[in-house]
Coordinates of C-alpha atoms in Angstrom, one line a residue:
M748 CA 0.0 0.0 0.0
E749 CA 2.8 2.4 0.8
A750 CA 4.4 2.0 -2.6
R751 CA 1.2 2.9 -4.3
S752 CA 0.8 6.1 -2.3
C753 CA 4.4 7.1 -3.2
S754 CA 3.8 6.6 -6.9
R755 CA 0.6 8.7 -6.8
E756 CA 2.5 11.5 -5.0
K757 CA 5.2 11.5 -7.7
K758 CA 2.6 11.7 -10.4
K759 CA 1.0 14.7 -8.7
N760 CA 4.4 16.4 -8.3
R761 CA 5.1 16.1 -12.1
K762 CA 2.1 18.1 -13.3
P763 CA 2.9 21.5 -11.6
L764 CA 6.4 21.3 -12.9
S765 CA 5.2 21.1 -16.5
K766 CA 2.9 24.1 -15.9
L767 CA 5.8 26.1 -14.4
D768 CA 7.9 25.3 -17.5
L769 CA 5.2 26.7 -19.8
K770 CA 4.9 29.9 -17.6
L771 CA 8.7 30.6 -17.8
P772 CA 9.4 33.5 -20.1
K773 CA 11.0 32.6 -23.4
P774 CA 14.5 34.0 -24.0
P775 CA 14.8 36.7 -26.7
R776 CA 15.6 35.6 -30.3
R777 CA 19.0 37.2 -30.1
G778 CA 19.9 34.8 -27.2
N779 CA 18.8 31.8 -29.2
L780 CA 20.7 33.0 -32.3
S781 CA 23.9 33.5 -30.4
L782 CA 23.5 30.1 -28.6
S783 CA 22.9 28.3 -32.0
L784 CA 25.9 30.2 -33.5
S785 CA 28.2 29.2 -30.6
L786 CA 27.0 25.5 -30.9
S787 CA 27.7 25.4 -34.6
L788 CA 31.1 27.0 -34.1
S789 CA 31.9 24.4 -31.4
N790 CA 30.8 21.7 -33.7
I791 CA 33.1 23.0 -36.5
F792 CA 36.0 23.1 -34.1
I793 CA 35.3 19.5 -32.9
Y794 CA 35.0 18.4 -36.6
S795 CA 38.3 20.1 -37.6
N796 CA 40.0 18.7 -34.5
S797 CA 38.9 15.1 -35.3
N798 CA 40.2 15.6 -38.9
L799 CA 43.6 16.7 -37.5
I800 CA 43.7 13.8 -35.1
N801 CA 42.9 11.4 -38.0
L802 CA 45.7 12.9 -40.1
L803 CA 48.1 12.6 -37.2
Q804 CA 47.2 9.0 -36.7
E805 CA 47.6 8.2 -40.4
R806 CA 51.1 9.8 -40.3
L807 CA 52.0 7.9 -37.2
H808 CA 51.0 4.6 -38.9
V809 CA 53.1 5.5 -41.9
H810 CA 56.2 6.1 -39.7
R811 CA 55.7 2.7 -38.0

């Protein structure tokens, strides 16, 4: 019986959280733009770094 009451309480606690999330003010478009830009830049850096690592590994294999 105790387990059932706990699960019911958890379900009740989930609903107000979703309502709060909806009420939160949305960030301005500029913020979203800068965030997406920074993410794309970081992705580019990661991609270029992975390419460099691959080149280095190939050169190391050639030397061996």
